[in-house]
Amino acid sequence: MARCGCGAGLCCCCCGERESRTPEELTILGETHEEEDEILPRKDYESLDYDRCINDPYLEVLEGMDNKKAQRYEAVKWVLVFAIGVCTGLVGLFVDFFVRLFTQLKFRLVQSSVEECSEKGCLALSLLELLGFNLTFVFLASLLVLIQPVAAGSGIPEIKCYLNGVKVPGVVRLWTVVCKAMGVLFSVAGGLFVGKEGPMIHSGAVVGAGLPQFQSISLRKIQFNFPYFRSDRDKRDFVSAGAAAGVAAAFGAPIGGTLFSLEEGSSFWNQGLTWKVLFCSMAATFTLNFFRSGIQFGSWGSFQLPGLLNFGEFKCSESDKKCHLWTAVDLGFFILMGIVGGLLGATFNCLNKRLARYRMRNVHPKPKLVRVLESLLVSLTTTVVVFVASMVLGECRQMSSSSHGGNDTLSLQDMSEDINSSIKTFFCPNETYNDMATLFFNPQESAILQLFHQDGTFSPVTLSLFFLLYFLLSCWTYGISVPSGLFVPSLLCGAAFGRLVANLLKSYIGLDHIYSGTFALIGAAAFLGGVVRMTISLTVILIESTNEITYGLPIMITLMVAKWTGDFFNKGIYDIHVNLRGVPLLEWETEVEMDKLRASDIMEPNLTYVYPHTRIQSLVSILRTTVHHAFPVVTENRGNEREFMKGNQLISNNIKFKKSSILTRAGEQRKRSQSMKSYPSSELRNMCDEHIATEEPPEKEDLLQQMLERRYTPYPNLYPDQSPSEEWTMEERFRPLTFHGLILRSQLVTLLDRGVCYSESQSSASQPRLSHAEMSEDYPRYPDIHDLDLTLLNPRMIVDVTPYMNPSPFTVSPNTHVSQVFNLFRTMGLRHLPVVNAVGEIVGIITRHNLTHEFLQARLRQHYQTI
């Protein structure tokens, strides 16, 4: 069998003879690329084992589990969930503290330099100072990404892939969260148009993945004897809780974080997980709130700052009786803004996709220093644009006597002071301020508050230029080799758009009663929804961030319209980057026309399998010559061989495999016998020739007697030498095989590593037994078969795999419709789905690569061609 490079599953990556593949299959498998621009699912992404393996070691654990132990086990889960929330909140506190420290230091020095040089005519020195700060910070952020490349970007696409069942290398490692947290504070402090909220989600997920393990692969000294929660299934739940805690810490929205983890992240969900995730989100929110309020305001226990990004309260001035936050008439404008936001989001995603493709082809293949230089180029351009626009393009606007903006009505007086202190008066006389500098020469959060709550007007020209420049620069920035989020840049860009709409309605239509802050908020929601295409969770996040439930309806309508409009043109930004990476992500459901296909149409029939009792030499050969991660455990069903071969077709349960030339079954059996005798240890069994002579069992043998004889030997020790070989013909691979279960590669490697075997002169009962804790001790990094020292093992020894295999995995019939296969696979979080016919014979196997949209489309085209 030709060796192939798919680590994601067992058989979609089983490459048969290349000439037997159709052009569509070769395209899907990545061996040809008909369209240069098309990014196809890659074969080197591994799947996660979310299905519980109910084997003998697991059953032994269940037998020793009583109600008290189960309650203690559940209590430990709650404690760990709480610890994940607290740690995620502390990570957010660390990032926020140093971002605020570095940003205030930078703007204080540069602002004093600008005010001093505006009179002396040395603004070039002020620009150099700003460049020095920004380039240094961005350079440090790029270096951290070089240490851990997966720390680049927001991390949301990677976490979404992980929760979907795809293993992204290094995505939840300790060094990833270290580089992510430190890198994002440098990239934000460096003046790039990025946010720290997206990386908070990734950081929370890493904390959720690592904390319950009580060990670290990166730091070997962190090693505790904690044998619980050592499976992908348990880790998935903790990662879901960590991702939700990241959202909650970023926006002060625990309910929104829970819904985000459900809507955007987790593909598999259960009712018991919901309460744990919400509890974790609450812990993260109030941990961050407690420490931020105490550090920033000195009032410990007051809980004044719920998240890293606080929108403040939207309230009309008490003196303006005609003012309303929004009216029914405004809903029409909100719908139009949602349409425009969807169009702008689709444009943003299209441009960013082209930039990402350009980087993949022209930047990433080059030395890593090129990525650092690209980040520095973006930082240089952004700094020059911000400085020049603030000094040249701004207009001097009159400060209103109401100070400042409805700010007196805010629940937090300190926020009013923060808004007023962020007003910049560069080159403007007294009682006026520079509107462009107020937006550009401030942290992004302060600029958002200005657009939401500052009554002082912003010029329509200023808002238009600011929106255009911010749109282009943030689109260019997202994707460079620095940790970067997209939430805050999208909110700020959309807020400028909404404020522009409010100014135009006031100036040219005469709608003086509208509240500008509401339009800024709706504009932010429209643009962000058009970019990320989130609905339920984003609605709740924005409502919790504003503390205004009356905004629920307009925000929901705007996000729905923006999503529908954007989906007409392309996918959301996170889905686009997932596709660019070639990750075999499973959508929520298949298309209706896919039900024209059956399981037999998409399965991989070319199997590599093992017998219940197999020699060590055969297992090592299989593991070293294949890259599959699970193997069917089978015995040969010789009673069905007579009807299995008919003419020039291989037939099993109405599934036909056409062959150009077919050997007789007796000839195949003789060839198989000769192949078996060529093994060094083939003298163990000399039954093959005898079995050929007695191939047909007696027809009148008592069936009950057969069942009684096989009662205590359900997995007969048939031909341990006779394991799959690369020299087998295709006909030998399609012989009738009775299916008994699945054994994972990691389990086989563990058995070999620990010397679990017995000699041919002994019974299988003498084989050493491993406990569930011993089987999972090396999780998540099981040893590689090529790294094992097998010199002490006798290759003639036999391994009984039946106690460690999964005897009852989910299976489907060959005639099952694709939609049913897809729903079962995705809902249960499977990695391998055997296809078993009516008589218990395995005829194929399905993995996630067989269920990707591209693979199904290719098989559907092939189906139409056959018709």
mmCIF file of N, CA and C in Angstrom, residues 2-96:
data_model
loop_
_atom_site.group_PDB
_atom_site.id
_atom_site.type_symbol
_atom_site.label_atom_id
_atom_site.label_comp_id
_atom_site.label_asym_id
_atom_site.label_seq_id
_atom_site.Cartn_x
_atom_site.Cartn_y
_atom_site.Cartn_z
ATOM 1 N N ALA A 2 0.562 2.182 -0.823
ATOM 2 C CA ALA A 2 1.339 3.418 -0.871
ATOM 3 C C ALA A 2 1.160 4.182 0.404
ATOM 4 N N ARG A 3 2.237 4.714 0.878
ATOM 5 C CA ARG A 3 2.177 5.475 2.121
ATOM 6 C C ARG A 3 1.717 6.880 1.840
ATOM 7 N N CYS A 4 0.873 7.425 2.721
ATOM 8 C CA CYS A 4 0.353 8.763 2.510
ATOM 9 C C CYS A 4 0.520 9.590 3.737
ATOM 10 N N GLY A 5 0.301 10.896 3.594
ATOM 11 C CA GLY A 5 0.656 11.821 4.657
ATOM 12 C C GLY A 5 -0.465 12.330 5.483
ATOM 13 N N CYS A 6 -1.604 11.670 5.525
ATOM 14 C CA CYS A 6 -2.703 12.184 6.336
ATOM 15 C C CYS A 6 -2.606 11.667 7.730
ATOM 16 N N GLY A 7 -2.433 12.571 8.669
ATOM 17 C CA GLY A 7 -2.461 12.161 10.053
ATOM 18 C C GLY A 7 -3.810 12.380 10.669
ATOM 19 N N ALA A 8 -4.761 12.917 9.939
ATOM 20 C CA ALA A 8 -6.015 13.291 10.560
ATOM 21 C C ALA A 8 -6.956 12.136 10.733
ATOM 22 N N GLY A 9 -6.804 11.105 10.033
ATOM 23 C CA GLY A 9 -7.746 10.033 10.207
ATOM 24 C C GLY A 9 -7.210 8.757 9.646
ATOM 25 N N LEU A 10 -8.041 7.730 9.726
ATOM 26 C CA LEU A 10 -7.553 6.428 9.346
ATOM 27 C C LEU A 10 -7.558 6.245 7.860
ATOM 28 N N CYS A 11 -8.695 6.487 7.234
ATOM 29 C CA CYS A 11 -8.740 5.975 5.911
ATOM 30 C C CYS A 11 -8.970 6.948 4.811
ATOM 31 N N CYS A 12 -9.472 8.125 5.088
ATOM 32 C CA CYS A 12 -9.577 9.020 3.953
ATOM 33 C C CYS A 12 -8.197 9.295 3.450
ATOM 34 N N CYS A 13 -7.218 9.088 4.286
ATOM 35 C CA CYS A 13 -5.853 9.282 3.881
ATOM 36 C C CYS A 13 -5.185 7.999 3.474
ATOM 37 N N CYS A 14 -5.917 6.895 3.493
ATOM 38 C CA CYS A 14 -5.315 5.669 3.001
ATOM 39 C C CYS A 14 -5.204 5.801 1.509
ATOM 40 N N CYS A 15 -4.032 5.978 1.018
ATOM 41 C CA CYS A 15 -3.835 6.154 -0.398
ATOM 42 C C CYS A 15 -3.723 4.797 -1.053
ATOM 43 N N GLY A 16 -4.612 4.451 -1.878
ATOM 44 C CA GLY A 16 -4.456 3.227 -2.632
ATOM 45 C C GLY A 16 -3.507 3.481 -3.776
ATOM 46 N N GLU A 17 -3.569 2.650 -4.817
ATOM 47 C CA GLU A 17 -2.736 2.922 -5.978
ATOM 48 C C GLU A 17 -3.177 4.235 -6.591
ATOM 49 N N ARG A 18 -2.192 5.067 -6.938
ATOM 50 C CA ARG A 18 -2.512 6.410 -7.412
ATOM 51 C C ARG A 18 -3.342 6.370 -8.677
ATOM 52 N N GLU A 19 -3.071 5.351 -9.531
ATOM 53 C CA GLU A 19 -3.807 5.348 -10.782
ATOM 54 C C GLU A 19 -5.271 4.966 -10.597
ATOM 55 N N SER A 20 -5.619 4.429 -9.415
ATOM 56 C CA SER A 20 -7.004 4.059 -9.174
ATOM 57 C C SER A 20 -7.843 5.229 -8.704
ATOM 58 N N ARG A 21 -7.213 6.365 -8.427
ATOM 59 C CA ARG A 21 -7.942 7.533 -7.960
ATOM 60 C C ARG A 21 -8.522 8.308 -9.131
ATOM 61 N N THR A 22 -9.716 8.838 -8.921
ATOM 62 C CA THR A 22 -10.296 9.727 -9.918
ATOM 63 C C THR A 22 -9.646 11.090 -9.820
ATOM 64 N N PRO A 23 -9.718 11.923 -10.854
ATOM 65 C CA PRO A 23 -9.150 13.277 -10.766
ATOM 66 C C PRO A 23 -9.733 14.073 -9.622
ATOM 67 N N GLU A 24 -11.039 13.882 -9.352
ATOM 68 C CA GLU A 24 -11.637 14.613 -8.236
ATOM 69 C C GLU A 24 -11.012 14.200 -6.909
ATOM 70 N N GLU A 25 -10.793 12.881 -6.733
ATOM 71 C CA GLU A 25 -10.203 12.413 -5.490
ATOM 72 C C GLU A 25 -8.779 12.919 -5.338
ATOM 73 N N LEU A 26 -8.017 12.892 -6.426
ATOM 74 C CA LEU A 26 -6.647 13.393 -6.345
ATOM 75 C C LEU A 26 -6.621 14.860 -5.972
ATOM 76 N N THR A 27 -7.587 15.618 -6.471
ATOM 77 C CA THR A 27 -7.656 17.026 -6.131
ATOM 78 C C THR A 27 -7.963 17.214 -4.651
ATOM 79 N N ILE A 28 -8.940 16.448 -4.161
ATOM 80 C CA ILE A 28 -9.317 16.587 -2.762
ATOM 81 C C ILE A 28 -8.191 16.147 -1.841
ATOM 82 N N LEU A 29 -7.469 15.114 -2.235
ATOM 83 C CA LEU A 29 -6.387 14.612 -1.396
ATOM 84 C C LEU A 29 -5.140 15.477 -1.472
ATOM 85 N N GLY A 30 -5.199 16.532 -2.256
ATOM 86 C CA GLY A 30 -4.080 17.463 -2.269
ATOM 87 C C GLY A 30 -2.946 17.034 -3.174
ATOM 88 N N GLU A 31 -3.143 16.004 -4.012
ATOM 89 C CA GLU A 31 -2.061 15.539 -4.857
ATOM 90 C C GLU A 31 -2.003 16.307 -6.166
ATOM 91 N N THR A 32 -3.084 16.968 -6.530
ATOM 92 C CA THR A 32 -3.070 17.861 -7.679
ATOM 93 C C THR A 32 -3.865 19.095 -7.316
ATOM 94 N N HIS A 33 -3.596 20.163 -7.987
ATOM 95 C CA HIS A 33 -4.325 21.410 -7.760
ATOM 96 C C HIS A 33 -4.705 21.973 -9.128
ATOM 97 N N GLU A 34 -5.984 21.761 -9.487
ATOM 98 C CA GLU A 34 -6.429 22.241 -10.784
ATOM 99 C C GLU A 34 -6.524 23.755 -10.799
ATOM 100 N N GLU A 35 -7.004 24.325 -9.691
ATOM 101 C CA GLU A 35 -7.129 25.768 -9.604
ATOM 102 C C GLU A 35 -6.092 26.292 -8.635
ATOM 103 N N GLU A 36 -5.286 27.186 -9.101
ATOM 104 C CA GLU A 36 -4.187 27.671 -8.281
ATOM 105 C C GLU A 36 -4.684 28.435 -7.071
ATOM 106 N N ASP A 37 -5.851 29.072 -7.200
ATOM 107 C CA ASP A 37 -6.341 29.889 -6.105
ATOM 108 C C ASP A 37 -7.100 29.073 -5.059
ATOM 109 N N GLU A 38 -7.423 27.825 -5.349
ATOM 110 C CA GLU A 38 -8.245 27.052 -4.429
ATOM 111 C C GLU A 38 -7.389 26.451 -3.326
ATOM 112 N N ILE A 39 -7.817 26.657 -2.102
ATOM 113 C CA ILE A 39 -7.146 26.066 -0.950
ATOM 114 C C ILE A 39 -7.947 24.840 -0.534
ATOM 115 N N LEU A 40 -7.335 23.666 -0.619
ATOM 116 C CA LEU A 40 -8.031 22.425 -0.320
ATOM 117 C C LEU A 40 -7.634 21.912 1.057
ATOM 118 N N PRO A 41 -8.492 21.077 1.667
ATOM 119 C CA PRO A 41 -8.153 20.532 2.989
ATOM 120 C C PRO A 41 -6.847 19.759 2.950
ATOM 121 N N ARG A 42 -5.976 20.072 3.878
ATOM 122 C CA ARG A 42 -4.682 19.413 3.959
ATOM 123 C C ARG A 42 -4.815 18.080 4.660
ATOM 124 N N LYS A 43 -3.829 17.208 4.376
ATOM 125 C CA LYS A 43 -3.882 15.852 4.908
ATOM 126 C C LYS A 43 -3.081 15.689 6.191
ATOM 127 N N ASP A 44 -2.368 16.711 6.627
ATOM 128 C CA ASP A 44 -1.468 16.545 7.764
ATOM 129 C C ASP A 44 -2.077 17.048 9.071
ATOM 130 N N TYR A 45 -3.343 17.403 9.072
ATOM 131 C CA TYR A 45 -4.014 17.780 10.316
ATOM 132 C C TYR A 45 -4.596 16.531 10.962
ATOM 133 N N GLU A 46 -4.268 16.307 12.214
ATOM 134 C CA GLU A 46 -4.788 15.162 12.933
ATOM 135 C C GLU A 46 -6.124 15.511 13.591
ATOM 136 N N SER A 47 -6.935 14.487 13.760
ATOM 137 C CA SER A 47 -8.191 14.658 14.484
ATOM 138 C C SER A 47 -7.986 14.314 15.953
ATOM 139 N N LEU A 48 -8.892 14.789 16.769
ATOM 140 C CA LEU A 48 -8.853 14.507 18.200
ATOM 141 C C LEU A 48 -9.779 13.335 18.516
ATOM 142 N N ASP A 49 -9.434 12.576 19.537
ATOM 143 C CA ASP A 49 -10.228 11.425 19.938
ATOM 144 C C ASP A 49 -11.261 11.860 20.971
ATOM 145 N N TYR A 50 -12.441 12.275 20.490
ATOM 146 C CA TYR A 50 -13.491 12.731 21.398
ATOM 147 C C TYR A 50 -14.416 11.591 21.827
ATOM 148 N N ASP A 51 -14.428 10.495 21.067
ATOM 149 C CA ASP A 51 -15.283 9.375 21.425
ATOM 150 C C ASP A 51 -14.647 8.606 22.579
ATOM 151 N N ARG A 52 -15.446 8.255 23.544
ATOM 152 C CA ARG A 52 -14.930 7.529 24.708
ATOM 153 C C ARG A 52 -14.671 6.066 24.341
ATOM 154 N N CYS A 53 -13.473 5.587 24.627
ATOM 155 C CA CYS A 53 -13.094 4.211 24.334
ATOM 156 C C CYS A 53 -13.469 3.334 25.530
ATOM 157 N N ILE A 54 -14.543 2.595 25.384
ATOM 158 C CA ILE A 54 -15.050 1.779 26.493
ATOM 159 C C ILE A 54 -14.420 0.390 26.394
ATOM 160 N N ASN A 55 -13.169 0.273 26.814
ATOM 161 C CA ASN A 55 -12.470 -1.006 26.796
ATOM 162 C C ASN A 55 -12.369 -1.554 28.217
ATOM 163 N N ASP A 56 -11.635 -2.647 28.371
ATOM 164 C CA ASP A 56 -11.549 -3.294 29.685
ATOM 165 C C ASP A 56 -10.937 -2.390 30.756
ATOM 166 N N PRO A 57 -9.830 -1.672 30.489
ATOM 167 C CA PRO A 57 -9.307 -0.776 31.533
ATOM 168 C C PRO A 57 -10.303 0.301 31.955
ATOM 169 N N TYR A 58 -11.078 0.821 30.994
ATOM 170 C CA TYR A 58 -12.076 1.833 31.341
ATOM 171 C C TYR A 58 -13.205 1.231 32.183
ATOM 172 N N LEU A 59 -13.615 0.014 31.835
ATOM 173 C CA LEU A 59 -14.664 -0.643 32.612
ATOM 174 C C LEU A 59 -14.196 -0.957 34.033
ATOM 175 N N GLU A 60 -12.910 -1.254 34.197
ATOM 176 C CA GLU A 60 -12.382 -1.474 35.540
ATOM 177 C C GLU A 60 -12.485 -0.214 36.386
ATOM 178 N N VAL A 61 -12.266 0.942 35.752
ATOM 179 C CA VAL A 61 -12.422 2.204 36.472
ATOM 180 C C VAL A 61 -13.871 2.409 36.877
ATOM 181 N N LEU A 62 -14.802 2.097 35.975
ATOM 182 C CA LEU A 62 -16.222 2.266 36.287
ATOM 183 C C LEU A 62 -16.659 1.331 37.408
ATOM 184 N N GLU A 63 -16.113 0.122 37.427
ATOM 185 C CA GLU A 63 -16.490 -0.820 38.481
ATOM 186 C C GLU A 63 -16.066 -0.326 39.856
ATOM 187 N N GLY A 64 -14.963 0.405 39.916
ATOM 188 C CA GLY A 64 -14.507 0.936 41.198
ATOM 189 C C GLY A 64 -15.071 2.292 41.533
ATOM 190 N N MET A 65 -16.004 2.785 40.715
ATOM 191 C CA MET A 65 -16.585 4.116 40.908
ATOM 192 C C MET A 65 -17.949 3.989 41.580
ATOM 193 N N ASP A 66 -18.060 4.514 42.796
ATOM 194 C CA ASP A 66 -19.354 4.550 43.463
ATOM 195 C C ASP A 66 -19.878 5.986 43.461
ATOM 196 N N ASN A 67 -21.009 6.223 44.106
ATOM 197 C CA ASN A 67 -21.626 7.549 44.083
ATOM 198 C C ASN A 67 -20.746 8.598 44.747
ATOM 199 N N LYS A 68 -20.088 8.245 45.840
ATOM 200 C CA LYS A 68 -19.236 9.215 46.528
ATOM 201 C C LYS A 68 -18.042 9.609 45.673
ATOM 202 N N LYS A 69 -17.434 8.615 45.035
ATOM 203 C CA LYS A 69 -16.302 8.929 44.164
ATOM 204 C C LYS A 69 -16.744 9.775 42.978
ATOM 205 N N ALA A 70 -17.916 9.471 42.422
ATOM 206 C CA ALA A 70 -18.434 10.262 41.303
ATOM 207 C C ALA A 70 -18.693 11.699 41.724
ATOM 208 N N GLN A 71 -19.201 11.905 42.926
ATOM 209 C CA GLN A 71 -19.443 13.263 43.420
ATOM 210 C C GLN A 71 -18.130 14.013 43.645
ATOM 211 N N ARG A 72 -17.124 13.307 44.186
ATOM 212 C CA ARG A 72 -15.817 13.951 44.356
ATOM 213 C C ARG A 72 -15.205 14.311 43.011
ATOM 214 N N TYR A 73 -15.371 13.420 42.052
ATOM 215 C CA TYR A 73 -14.869 13.668 40.699
ATOM 216 C C TYR A 73 -15.529 14.914 40.101
ATOM 217 N N GLU A 74 -16.838 15.037 40.293
ATOM 218 C CA GLU A 74 -17.563 16.205 39.785
ATOM 219 C C GLU A 74 -17.157 17.462 40.540
ATOM 220 N N ALA A 75 -16.918 17.338 41.856
ATOM 221 C CA ALA A 75 -16.486 18.503 42.631
ATOM 222 C C ALA A 75 -15.129 18.999 42.166
ATOM 223 N N VAL A 76 -14.230 18.075 41.837
ATOM 224 C CA VAL A 76 -12.914 18.475 41.314
ATOM 225 C C VAL A 76 -13.080 19.246 40.010
ATOM 226 N N LYS A 77 -14.033 18.829 39.176
ATOM 227 C CA LYS A 77 -14.292 19.554 37.925
ATOM 228 C C LYS A 77 -14.703 21.003 38.195
ATOM 229 N N TRP A 78 -15.592 21.186 39.178
ATOM 230 C CA TRP A 78 -16.046 22.536 39.501
ATOM 231 C C TRP A 78 -14.891 23.390 40.024
ATOM 232 N N VAL A 79 -14.043 22.805 40.831
ATOM 233 C CA VAL A 79 -12.894 23.552 41.344
ATOM 234 C C VAL A 79 -11.960 23.960 40.214
ATOM 235 N N LEU A 80 -11.723 23.037 39.296
ATOM 236 C CA LEU A 80 -10.849 23.350 38.166
ATOM 237 C C LEU A 80 -11.464 24.417 37.261
ATOM 238 N N VAL A 81 -12.774 24.342 37.054
ATOM 239 C CA VAL A 81 -13.448 25.345 36.227
ATOM 240 C C VAL A 81 -13.309 26.730 36.870
ATOM 241 N N PHE A 82 -13.488 26.799 38.177
ATOM 242 C CA PHE A 82 -13.317 28.066 38.876
ATOM 243 C C PHE A 82 -11.877 28.564 38.756
ATOM 244 N N ALA A 83 -10.904 27.660 38.900
ATOM 245 C CA ALA A 83 -9.496 28.042 38.787
ATOM 246 C C ALA A 83 -9.166 28.544 37.386
ATOM 247 N N ILE A 84 -9.775 27.931 36.372
ATOM 248 C CA ILE A 84 -9.552 28.395 34.994
ATOM 249 C C ILE A 84 -10.064 29.819 34.825
ATOM 250 N N GLY A 85 -11.250 30.103 35.365
ATOM 251 C CA GLY A 85 -11.787 31.456 35.272
ATOM 252 C C GLY A 85 -10.922 32.473 35.982
ATOM 253 N N VAL A 86 -10.443 32.135 37.181
ATOM 254 C CA VAL A 86 -9.591 33.061 37.928
ATOM 255 C C VAL A 86 -8.286 33.316 37.187
ATOM 256 N N CYS A 87 -7.653 32.262 36.705
ATOM 257 C CA CYS A 87 -6.379 32.421 35.986
ATOM 258 C C CYS A 87 -6.553 33.217 34.695
ATOM 259 N N THR A 88 -7.662 32.992 33.994
ATOM 260 C CA THR A 88 -7.920 33.768 32.773
ATOM 261 C C THR A 88 -8.106 35.242 33.105
ATOM 262 N N GLY A 89 -8.822 35.548 34.193
ATOM 263 C CA GLY A 89 -8.961 36.933 34.619
ATOM 264 C C GLY A 89 -7.623 37.564 34.977
ATOM 265 N N LEU A 90 -6.729 36.800 35.599
ATOM 266 C CA LEU A 90 -5.408 37.333 35.955
ATOM 267 C C LEU A 90 -4.563 37.568 34.710
ATOM 268 N N VAL A 91 -4.701 36.702 33.707
ATOM 269 C CA VAL A 91 -3.994 36.951 32.444
ATOM 270 C C VAL A 91 -4.481 38.250 31.815
ATOM 271 N N GLY A 92 -5.803 38.472 31.817
ATOM 272 C CA GLY A 92 -6.336 39.729 31.305
ATOM 273 C C GLY A 92 -5.859 40.924 32.101
ATOM 274 N N LEU A 93 -5.755 40.774 33.420
ATOM 275 C CA LEU A 93 -5.244 41.862 34.261
ATOM 276 C C LEU A 93 -3.800 42.190 33.914
ATOM 277 N N PHE A 94 -2.981 41.158 33.696
ATOM 278 C CA PHE A 94 -1.583 41.361 33.320
ATOM 279 C C PHE A 94 -1.477 42.123 32.001
ATOM 280 N N VAL A 95 -2.231 41.696 31.011
ATOM 281 C CA VAL A 95 -2.175 42.349 29.699
ATOM 282 C C VAL A 95 -2.653 43.786 29.799
ATOM 283 N N ASP A 96 -3.787 44.012 30.470
ATOM 284 C CA ASP A 96 -4.350 45.362 30.565
ATOM 285 C C ASP A 96 -3.428 46.308 31.332
#
